[in-house]
């Protein structure tokens, strides 16, 4: 029984659709097997005499899993032993294929220099000169212009460059040495690469996970669907993909699984569109869809998704024809909403609604849905001429709704315009009164309100704070947490402001912060009000006996702007800090494949000193820095199927630090300006190796610590920053806004410096709330006992008699009153960096690395669930 596939062989055919079982494997670490073998053995009964062939197969499968950084639980091994050889081979091959796809090891990774890093030239300029001389001066049937040998020249295909086998080692190169494009398979130049020296077995990765057996497949699907639909913020692309793979396994005709309310607007639109996508079940879906359209923008999102667009209105498409039943359902939903709110929502996305109206035909249904017709008439400021039946109906309905008819047109003054008018006039009373009706907007504009109030007089901030205390209970947790992080720094001036604008790419904008600081007293009161509200919400979730948390979670940032987060092997929230293991070598990797258009991606690192002065670059123009401090595997300029192209950079943290490098910014650029989404596949990641990187395989799946997709319309990616002095990695996952072509580090070094320095300072200052802080809110509000784990061990904190959440929180934060942990005390709620702590059965656990947590024993939650559970009262 063979499990392993040759690295240089063509990859197996892949599909864009994942199976629900693969989604559950990724999310829960569970594998679903038949209940028994053909002999009739059921459940988890021990196998007294396993089939010898199956026994050998299970041993080999365990070894293959370990090579990928996974362990099989004892229960899983026992169940595998009960399978006959045929079932075992099928299940094992599918399991390994799924894990290889997640790690990126399902693709051949062959760099330009096969002997990387040993064979990479130390003088990139000399190599470039040799390439140019060969390109310009070499002629057919003439000796090599570099060495004079006349018998070693070869014309390669398809680029037809003349190449010397001696000057350019045919055993080492995997592409044309002149243009560095992949050559036709079986060409005349490339020869079989020399065998690599074996390396020591790599250390087990931090992401090591124990795989176990799933008990109830359908129940697990429902549980994951319920959790994703309950999220209050937009799903990450990965979570969104997982949701709809799981939904496809449910029955559209029976909507018992569909909640009455889906809080995330974009998720709601996509789910409702999914329900309507099957005409056979449309009669069941339409009432459910109509009941869940709560705003006009909900309806617009639905129409955009039905037309093949994005629910966030990114590059909206032309609206497709809308079936008549769907038209009536949308207009009926708009008709039952408040006309003023509907008109304002229509005005907010006027251009899209004008085009949508062409497909909805609202005036055709004006008799049945008069309120909806009036809203569209106001959107177009429709001229009411004569006494026609339609105009009379519109005018009468508009008057009943309190709308103004001026100059024969229906007009409406938006809430946003009135708020801006109040701000411009310095009328705090008007602005507060208007925003009070919309609590989320009140909190988003709180900084502006407080600045205006402090400039108006001493009593005005108190008025704003009084209203804030009244509206906080109706604000989403994401808005509260974001406001807390930003406002707690406003007592002193900041050098820069950083914006994460909505859009299809994770771009950022950095501008000087010219706002005057708020008074320390006001900032303290705001932070107190926000924290007290979040503690109250945690308290409403109910008490638990014991909560465990890792101090290291203070380095992980609570998720935000998740809709642009990359699909990744390990879900690390943007801005989080990861401690790198001592004595490991970093190997960055990039792989991509092109379709019809040639694609040249470049993996690069820019290096800066302690003052953020650019001191060096490791990329295709400079393949070695500080000896072996940073080594590039060579530039590949095309990536045809089936091999594609791979680039690597080895980073020796100690050597670079000794050479004066403090910060390293990793970047991927699309040199010829092809968007990532226009490629069949593109991904990158990090390997952490304990052995000598000059030996062993170039791509070792066991060493993969992170793998993430390159997606969207972006032409660049800045995944992380390394701090060599602290030995940490800051996960950024952002994109540069680039234009034109010929993108590389040298062209964008200034932008990389600004991103690296600005974001590093931004997150280090505490502008974003950490997962550790939210974990302490849960613990202080809910627990009788809190276990806090750090590098020194586990400390215990018991709630004093009558101690309220705020006082307990302060004590937990300061570490006051710590007691020795009691053996055998298992937490019912845990927030961990690594899931290697025993928890009680049924415990709720967040772990960055689940390790040996069994999803059948505990409930695993995501980073978004940690803060997302702090819902307003009544939700």
Coordinates of N, CA, C and O in Angstrom, one line a residue, residues 563-718:
X563 N -14.0 40.7 6.0 CA -14.4 40.3 4.7 C -13.2 40.3 3.7 O -13.3 39.8 2.6
X564 N -12.1 41.0 4.1 CA -10.9 40.9 3.2 C -9.8 40.1 3.8 O -8.7 40.1 3.3
X565 N -10.0 39.3 4.8 CA -9.0 38.4 5.4 C -8.7 37.3 4.4 O -9.6 36.7 3.7
X566 N -7.5 36.9 4.3 CA -7.0 35.9 3.4 C -7.5 34.5 3.9 O -7.5 34.2 5.1
X567 N -7.8 33.6 3.0 CA -8.0 32.2 3.3 C -6.7 31.6 3.8 O -5.7 31.7 3.0
X568 N -6.7 31.1 5.0 CA -5.4 30.7 5.5 C -5.5 29.3 6.3 O -6.6 28.9 6.7
X569 N -4.4 28.6 6.4 CA -4.3 27.4 7.1 C -4.6 27.6 8.6 O -5.3 26.9 9.2
X570 N -4.0 28.7 9.2 CA -4.3 29.1 10.6 C -4.9 30.5 10.6 O -4.4 31.4 10.0
X571 N -6.1 30.6 11.2 CA -6.8 31.8 11.2 C -6.2 32.8 12.2 O -6.5 32.7 13.4
X572 N -5.3 33.6 11.8 CA -4.6 34.6 12.7 C -5.3 36.0 12.4 O -5.2 36.5 11.3
X573 N -5.9 36.6 13.4 CA -6.5 37.9 13.1 C -5.4 39.0 12.7 O -4.3 38.9 13.2
X574 N -5.8 39.8 11.8 CA -4.9 40.9 11.3 C -4.4 41.7 12.5 O -5.1 42.2 13.3
X575 N -3.1 42.0 12.5 CA -2.4 42.8 13.5 C -1.9 42.0 14.6 O -1.2 42.5 15.5
X576 N -2.1 40.7 14.7 CA -1.6 39.8 15.8 C -0.1 39.6 15.7 O 0.5 39.6 14.7
X577 N 0.4 39.4 16.9 CA 1.9 39.2 17.1 C 2.1 37.7 17.4 O 1.5 37.2 18.4
X578 N 3.0 37.1 16.7 CA 3.4 35.7 16.9 C 4.8 35.6 17.3 O 5.7 36.1 16.7
X579 N 5.1 34.9 18.4 CA 6.4 34.6 18.9 C 7.0 33.5 18.1 O 6.5 32.4 18.0
X580 N 8.2 33.8 17.5 CA 8.9 32.8 16.7 C 9.7 31.8 17.5 O 10.4 32.3 18.5
X581 N 9.7 30.5 17.3 CA 10.5 29.6 18.0 C 12.0 29.9 17.9 O 12.5 30.3 16.8
X582 N 12.7 29.8 19.0 CA 14.2 30.0 19.0 C 14.9 28.9 18.2 O 14.5 27.7 18.3
X583 N 15.8 29.3 17.4 CA 16.6 28.3 16.7 C 16.0 27.8 15.4 O 16.5 26.8 14.8
X584 N 14.9 28.3 14.9 CA 14.3 27.9 13.7 C 14.8 28.7 12.5 O 15.1 29.9 12.7
X585 N 14.7 28.1 11.3 CA 15.0 28.9 10.1 C 13.7 29.1 9.4 O 12.9 28.2 9.3
X586 N 13.5 30.3 8.9 CA 12.3 30.7 8.2 C 12.5 30.5 6.7 O 13.5 30.9 6.1
X587 N 11.5 29.8 6.1 CA 11.5 29.7 4.6 C 10.2 30.2 4.1 O 9.1 29.6 4.4
X588 N 10.2 31.3 3.4 CA 9.0 31.8 2.8 C 8.8 31.2 1.5 O 9.7 30.9 0.8
X589 N 7.5 30.9 1.1 CA 7.3 30.2 -0.2 C 6.1 30.9 -0.9 O 5.2 31.5 -0.3
X590 N 6.2 30.8 -2.2 CA 5.1 31.4 -3.1 C 4.9 30.4 -4.2 O 5.9 29.9 -4.8
X591 N 3.7 30.1 -4.6 CA 3.4 29.2 -5.7 C 2.2 29.8 -6.5 O 1.3 30.4 -5.9
X592 N 2.3 29.8 -7.8 CA 1.2 30.3 -8.6 C 1.1 29.5 -9.9 O 2.1 28.8 -10.3
X593 N 0.0 29.6 -10.6 CA -0.2 29.0 -11.9 C -1.0 30.0 -12.8 O -1.9 30.6 -12.3
X594 N -0.5 30.1 -14.0 CA -1.2 31.0 -14.9 C -2.2 30.3 -15.8 O -2.1 29.1 -16.0
X595 N -3.1 31.1 -16.4 CA -4.0 30.5 -17.4 C -3.5 30.8 -18.8 O -2.4 30.4 -19.2
X596 N -4.2 31.6 -19.5 CA -3.7 31.9 -20.9 C -2.7 33.1 -20.9 O -1.8 33.1 -21.7
X597 N -2.8 34.0 -19.9 CA -1.9 35.1 -19.9 C -0.7 34.8 -19.0 O -0.8 34.1 -17.9
X598 N 0.5 35.1 -19.5 CA 1.7 34.9 -18.7 C 1.7 35.7 -17.4 O 1.2 36.8 -17.4
X599 N 2.1 35.1 -16.3 CA 2.0 35.7 -15.0 C 3.4 35.6 -14.3 O 4.0 34.5 -14.2
X600 N 3.9 36.8 -13.9 CA 5.2 36.8 -13.2 C 5.0 37.4 -11.8 O 4.8 38.6 -11.6
X601 N 4.9 36.5 -10.8 CA 4.9 36.9 -9.4 C 6.3 36.9 -8.8 O 7.1 36.1 -9.2
X602 N 6.5 37.8 -7.9 CA 7.8 37.9 -7.3 C 7.7 37.9 -5.7 O 6.9 38.7 -5.2
X603 N 8.4 37.0 -5.1 CA 8.5 37.0 -3.7 C 9.7 37.8 -3.2 O 10.8 37.6 -3.7
X604 N 9.5 38.7 -2.3 CA 10.6 39.6 -1.9 C 10.5 39.9 -0.4 O 9.5 39.7 0.2
X605 N 11.6 40.3 0.2 CA 11.6 40.9 1.5 C 12.4 42.2 1.5 O 13.5 42.2 0.9
X606 N 11.9 43.2 2.1 CA 12.6 44.5 2.3 C 13.1 44.6 3.7 O 12.3 44.2 4.7
X607 N 14.3 45.0 3.9 CA 14.9 45.0 5.3 C 15.2 46.4 5.7 O 15.7 47.3 4.9
X608 N 14.9 46.7 7.0 CA 15.1 48.0 7.5 C 15.8 47.9 8.9 O 15.8 46.9 9.6
X609 N 16.5 49.1 9.2 CA 17.2 49.1 10.5 C 16.2 49.5 11.6 O 15.0 49.6 11.4
X610 N 16.7 49.8 12.8 CA 15.8 50.2 13.9 C 15.1 51.5 13.7 O 14.0 51.7 14.3
X611 N 15.6 52.4 12.8 CA 14.9 53.6 12.5 C 14.1 53.6 11.3 O 13.6 54.6 10.8
X612 N 13.9 52.4 10.8 CA 13.1 52.1 9.6 C 13.8 52.7 8.3 O 13.1 53.1 7.4
X613 N 15.1 52.7 8.3 CA 15.8 53.1 7.1 C 16.0 51.8 6.3 O 16.5 50.8 6.8
X614 N 15.7 51.9 5.0 CA 15.8 50.7 4.1 C 17.3 50.4 3.9 O 18.1 51.2 3.4
X615 N 17.7 49.2 4.3 CA 19.1 48.8 4.3 C 19.4 47.7 3.3 O 20.6 47.6 2.8
X616 N 18.5 46.9 2.9 CA 18.8 45.8 2.0 C 17.5 45.2 1.4 O 16.4 45.4 2.0
X617 N 17.6 44.5 0.4 CA 16.5 43.8 -0.3 C 16.9 42.4 -0.7 O 18.0 42.3 -1.2
X618 N 16.1 41.4 -0.5 CA 16.3 40.1 -1.1 C 15.2 39.8 -2.0 O 14.1 39.6 -1.6
X619 N 15.5 39.8 -3.3 CA 14.6 39.5 -4.3 C 15.3 39.1 -5.6 O 16.5 38.7 -5.5
X620 N 14.7 39.2 -6.8 CA 15.3 38.7 -8.0 C 16.5 39.5 -8.4 O 17.3 39.1 -9.2
X621 N 16.6 40.7 -7.9 CA 17.8 41.6 -8.2 C 18.9 41.4 -7.2 O 20.0 41.9 -7.5
X622 N 18.7 40.7 -6.1 CA 19.7 40.6 -5.1 C 19.4 39.3 -4.3 O 18.7 39.3 -3.3
X623 N 20.0 38.2 -4.8 CA 19.5 36.9 -4.3 C 20.2 36.4 -3.0 O 19.8 35.5 -2.4
X624 N 21.2 37.1 -2.6 CA 21.9 36.8 -1.3 C 22.1 38.1 -0.5 O 22.6 39.1 -1.1
X625 N 21.8 38.1 0.7 CA 22.1 39.2 1.6 C 22.8 38.7 2.9 O 22.4 37.7 3.5
X626 N 23.9 39.3 3.2 CA 24.7 38.9 4.4 C 25.0 37.4 4.3 O 24.8 36.7 5.3
X627 N 25.6 37.0 3.2 CA 26.0 35.6 3.1 C 24.7 34.7 2.9 O 24.0 34.8 1.9
X628 N 24.5 33.9 4.0 CA 23.3 33.1 4.0 C 22.2 33.7 4.8 O 21.2 33.1 5.2
X629 N 22.3 35.0 5.2 CA 21.3 35.7 6.0 C 19.9 35.7 5.3 O 18.9 35.4 6.0
X630 N 19.9 35.9 4.0 CA 18.6 35.8 3.2 C 19.0 35.3 1.9 O 19.9 35.9 1.2
X631 N 18.4 34.3 1.4 CA 18.7 33.7 0.1 C 17.4 33.5 -0.7 O 16.5 32.9 -0.2
X632 N 17.4 34.0 -1.9 CA 16.3 33.9 -2.8 C 16.5 32.7 -3.8 O 17.6 32.5 -4.2
X633 N 15.5 32.0 -4.1 CA 15.6 30.8 -4.9 C 15.7 31.1 -6.4 O 15.9 30.1 -7.2
X634 N 15.6 32.3 -6.8 CA 15.6 32.6 -8.2 C 14.3 33.0 -8.8 O 13.2 32.6 -8.3
X635 N 14.3 33.9 -9.8 CA 13.1 34.5 -10.4 C 12.5 33.6 -11.5 O 13.2 33.5 -12.5
X636 N 11.3 33.1 -11.3 CA 10.6 32.5 -12.4 C 9.6 33.5 -13.0 O 8.9 34.1 -12.2
X637 N 9.6 33.6 -14.3 CA 8.7 34.6 -14.9 C 7.5 34.1 -15.7 O 6.8 34.8 -16.3
X638 N 7.3 32.8 -15.5 CA 6.0 32.2 -16.1 C 5.7 31.0 -15.2 O 6.5 30.5 -14.5
X639 N 4.4 30.6 -15.3 CA 3.9 29.5 -14.5 C 2.9 28.7 -15.2 O 1.7 28.6 -14.8
X640 N 3.3 28.0 -16.3 CA 2.3 27.3 -17.1 C 1.9 26.0 -16.3 O 2.7 25.4 -15.5
X641 N 0.7 25.5 -16.5 CA 0.2 24.2 -16.0 C 1.0 23.1 -16.6 O 1.5 23.2 -17.8
X642 N 1.2 22.0 -16.0 CA 0.7 21.6 -14.7 C 1.6 22.0 -13.5 O 1.2 21.9 -12.4
X643 N 2.9 22.4 -13.8 CA 3.9 22.6 -12.7 C 3.7 23.9 -12.0 O 3.9 24.0 -10.8
X644 N 3.3 25.0 -12.8 CA 3.2 26.3 -12.2 C 4.6 26.8 -11.9 O 5.6 26.4 -12.5
X645 N 4.7 27.6 -10.9 CA 6.0 28.2 -10.5 C 6.1 28.4 -9.0 O 5.0 28.7 -8.4
X646 N 7.2 28.2 -8.4 CA 7.4 28.4 -7.0 C 8.7 29.2 -6.7 O 9.7 29.0 -7.4
X647 N 8.6 30.1 -5.8 CA 9.8 30.9 -5.3 C 9.9 30.8 -3.8 O 8.9 30.6 -3.1
X648 N 11.1 30.8 -3.3 CA 11.4 30.7 -1.9 C 12.4 31.8 -1.5 O 13.2 32.2 -2.2
X649 N 12.3 32.1 -0.2 CA 13.3 32.9 0.4 C 13.6 32.4 1.8 O 12.7 32.2 2.6
X650 N 14.9 32.0 2.0 CA 15.4 31.6 3.4 C 15.8 32.8 4.2 O 16.5 33.6 3.7
X651 N 15.4 32.9 5.4 CA 15.7 34.0 6.3 C 16.3 33.4 7.6 O 15.7 32.6 8.3
X652 N 17.6 33.8 7.8 CA 18.3 33.4 9.0 C 18.2 34.6 9.9 O 18.9 35.7 9.7
X653 N 17.4 34.6 11.0 CA 17.2 35.7 11.8 C 18.4 36.2 12.5 O 18.6 37.4 12.6
X654 N 19.3 35.3 13.0 CA 20.5 35.7 13.7 C 21.5 36.4 12.8 O 22.0 37.4 13.1
X655 N 21.7 35.9 11.6 CA 22.6 36.5 10.7 C 22.2 37.9 10.3 O 23.0 38.8 10.2
X656 N 20.9 38.0 10.0 CA 20.4 39.3 9.5 C 20.5 40.3 10.7 O 20.9 41.5 10.5
X657 N 20.1 39.9 11.9 CA 20.2 40.8 13.0 C 21.7 41.2 13.3 O 21.9 42.4 13.6
X658 N 22.6 40.3 13.1 CA 24.0 40.7 13.3 C 24.5 41.6 12.2 O 25.4 42.4 12.4
X659 N 23.8 41.6 11.0 CA 24.2 42.5 9.9 C 23.5 43.9 10.1 O 23.6 44.7 9.1
X660 N 22.8 44.1 11.2 CA 22.1 45.4 11.4 C 20.7 45.5 10.9 O 20.1 46.6 11.0
X661 N 20.1 44.4 10.6 CA 18.7 44.4 10.1 C 17.8 44.3 11.4 O 18.0 43.4 12.2
X662 N 16.8 45.1 11.5 CA 15.9 45.1 12.6 C 14.5 44.6 12.2 O 13.9 43.7 12.8
X663 N 14.0 45.2 11.1 CA 12.7 44.8 10.6 C 12.8 44.2 9.2 O 13.5 44.7 8.4
X664 N 12.0 43.2 9.0 CA 11.9 42.5 7.7 C 10.4 42.5 7.2 O 9.6 42.0 7.9
X665 N 10.1 43.1 6.1 CA 8.8 43.2 5.6 C 8.7 42.3 4.4 O 9.4 42.4 3.4
X666 N 7.8 41.3 4.4 CA 7.6 40.3 3.3 C 6.6 40.9 2.4 O 5.6 41.6 2.8
X667 N 6.8 40.6 1.1 CA 5.9 41.2 0.1 C 5.8 40.2 -1.1 O 6.8 39.6 -1.5
X668 N 4.7 40.2 -1.8 CA 4.5 39.5 -3.1 C 4.0 40.5 -4.0 O 3.0 41.2 -3.7
X669 N 4.6 40.7 -5.2 CA 4.2 41.6 -6.2 C 3.9 40.9 -7.5 O 4.6 39.9 -7.9
X670 N 2.8 41.3 -8.2 CA 2.5 40.8 -9.5 C 3.3 41.8 -10.5 O 2.9 42.9 -10.8
X671 N 4.5 41.3 -10.9 CA 5.4 42.2 -11.7 C 4.7 42.7 -13.0 O 4.8 43.9 -13.3
X672 N 3.9 41.9 -13.7 CA 3.3 42.3 -14.9 C 1.8 42.7 -14.7 O 1.0 42.7 -15.6
X673 N 1.5 43.0 -13.4 CA 0.2 43.6 -13.1 C -1.0 42.7 -13.4 O -2.1 43.3 -13.8
X674 N -0.9 41.5 -13.2 CA -2.1 40.6 -13.3 C -2.7 40.4 -11.9 O -2.0 40.1 -11.0
X675 N -4.0 40.6 -11.8 CA -4.6 40.5 -10.5 C -4.6 39.0 -10.0 O -4.7 38.1 -10.8
X676 N -4.5 38.9 -8.7 CA -4.4 37.5 -8.2 C -5.7 36.7 -8.6 O -5.5 35.5 -8.8
X677 N -6.8 37.3 -8.6 CA -8.0 36.5 -8.9 C -8.1 36.0 -10.4 O -8.9 35.2 -10.7
X678 N -7.2 36.6 -11.2 CA -7.2 36.1 -12.6 C -6.3 34.9 -12.8 O -6.0 34.5 -14.0
X679 N -5.7 34.4 -11.7 CA -4.9 33.2 -11.8 C -5.7 32.0 -11.3 O -6.4 32.1 -10.4
X680 N -5.5 30.8 -11.9 CA -6.2 29.6 -11.4 C -5.8 29.3 -10.0 O -6.7 28.9 -9.2
X681 N -4.6 29.6 -9.6 CA -4.2 29.5 -8.1 C -3.0 30.3 -7.8 O -2.2 30.5 -8.7
X682 N -3.0 30.8 -6.6 CA -1.9 31.6 -6.1 C -1.9 31.6 -4.6 O -2.9 31.9 -4.0
X683 N -0.8 31.1 -4.0 CA -0.8 31.1 -2.5 C 0.7 31.2 -2.1 O 1.6 31.1 -2.8
X684 N 0.8 31.6 -0.8 CA 2.1 31.8 -0.2 C 2.0 31.3 1.2 O 1.0 30.9 1.7
X685 N 3.2 31.3 1.9 CA 3.2 30.9 3.3 C 4.6 30.9 3.9 O 5.5 31.4 3.3
X686 N 4.7 30.2 5.0 CA 5.9 30.2 5.8 C 6.2 28.8 6.3 O 5.2 28.1 6.8
X687 N 7.4 28.3 6.2 CA 7.9 27.1 6.8 C 8.9 27.5 7.9 O 9.7 28.4 7.7
X688 N 8.8 26.7 9.0 CA 9.7 26.9 10.1 C 10.5 25.6 10.2 O 9.9 24.5 10.5
X689 N 11.8 25.6 9.9 CA 12.6 24.4 9.9 C 13.6 24.4 11.0 O 14.3 25.5 11.3
X690 N 13.8 23.3 11.7 CA 14.8 23.1 12.7 C 16.1 22.6 12.2 O 17.1 22.8 12.8
X691 N 16.1 22.0 11.0 CA 17.4 21.4 10.5 C 18.0 22.4 9.6 O 17.5 23.5 9.3
X692 N 19.2 22.1 9.0 CA 19.9 22.9 8.1 C 19.2 23.1 6.8 O 18.9 22.1 6.2
X693 N 18.8 24.3 6.4 CA 18.0 24.5 5.2 C 18.7 24.1 4.0 O 18.1 24.0 2.9
X694 N 20.0 23.9 4.0 CA 20.7 23.5 2.8 C 20.5 22.0 2.5 O 20.9 21.6 1.4
X695 N 19.9 21.3 3.4 CA 19.6 19.9 3.2 C 18.1 19.6 3.3 O 17.4 20.4 3.8
X696 N 17.8 18.4 2.9 CA 16.4 18.0 3.0 C 15.5 18.6 1.9 O 16.0 19.3 1.0
X697 N 14.2 18.3 1.9 CA 13.3 18.7 0.8 C 13.2 20.3 0.8 O 13.3 20.9 1.9
X698 N 13.0 20.8 -0.3 CA 12.7 22.3 -0.4 C 11.4 22.6 0.2 O 11.3 23.6 0.9
X699 N 10.4 21.8 0.0 CA 9.1 22.1 0.6 C 8.7 20.9 1.4 O 8.5 19.8 1.0
X700 N 8.8 21.1 2.7 CA 8.4 20.0 3.7 C 7.1 20.3 4.3 O 6.9 21.3 5.1
X701 N 6.1 19.5 4.0 CA 4.7 19.9 4.5 C 4.6 19.9 6.0 O 3.8 20.6 6.6
X702 N 5.5 19.1 6.7 CA 5.5 19.1 8.1 C 5.9 20.4 8.7 O 5.5 20.8 9.8
X703 N 6.7 21.2 8.0 CA 7.3 22.4 8.4 C 6.4 23.6 8.2 O 6.7 24.7 8.6
X704 N 5.3 23.4 7.4 CA 4.4 24.5 7.1 C 3.7 25.0 8.3 O 2.9 24.3 9.0
X705 N 3.9 26.3 8.7 CA 3.2 26.9 9.8 C 2.0 27.8 9.4 O 1.1 27.9 10.1
X706 N 2.1 28.3 8.2 CA 1.0 29.1 7.6 C 1.0 29.1 6.1 O 2.1 29.0 5.5
X707 N -0.1 29.0 5.6 CA -0.3 29.0 4.1 C -1.6 29.8 3.9 O -2.6 29.6 4.5
X708 N -1.5 30.8 3.0 CA -2.6 31.7 2.7 C -2.8 31.9 1.2 O -1.8 31.9 0.5
X709 N -4.0 32.1 0.8 CA -4.3 32.4 -0.6 C -4.1 33.8 -1.0 O -4.3 34.7 -0.1
X710 N -3.6 34.0 -2.2 CA -3.6 35.4 -2.8 C -4.8 35.5 -3.6 O -5.0 34.8 -4.6
X711 N -5.7 36.5 -3.3 CA -7.0 36.5 -4.0 C -7.4 38.0 -4.2 O -6.8 38.9 -3.7
X712 N -8.5 38.1 -4.9 CA -9.1 39.5 -5.1 C -8.4 40.2 -6.3 O -7.6 39.7 -7.0
X713 N -8.8 41.5 -6.4 CA -8.2 42.3 -7.5 C -6.9 42.9 -7.2 O -6.3 43.6 -8.0
X714 N -6.3 42.5 -6.1 CA -5.0 43.1 -5.7 C -3.9 42.5 -6.6 O -4.0 41.5 -7.1
X715 N -2.8 43.4 -6.7 CA -1.6 43.0 -7.4 C -0.4 42.9 -6.5 O 0.7 42.8 -6.9
X716 N -0.7 43.0 -5.2 CA 0.4 42.9 -4.2 C -0.2 42.4 -2.9 O -1.4 42.4 -2.7
X717 N 0.7 41.9 -2.1 CA 0.3 41.4 -0.8 C 1.5 41.6 0.2 O 2.6 41.4 -0.1
X718 N 1.2 42.2 1.4 CA 2.2 42.4 2.4 C 1.7 41.5 3.6 O 0.9 42.0 4.4

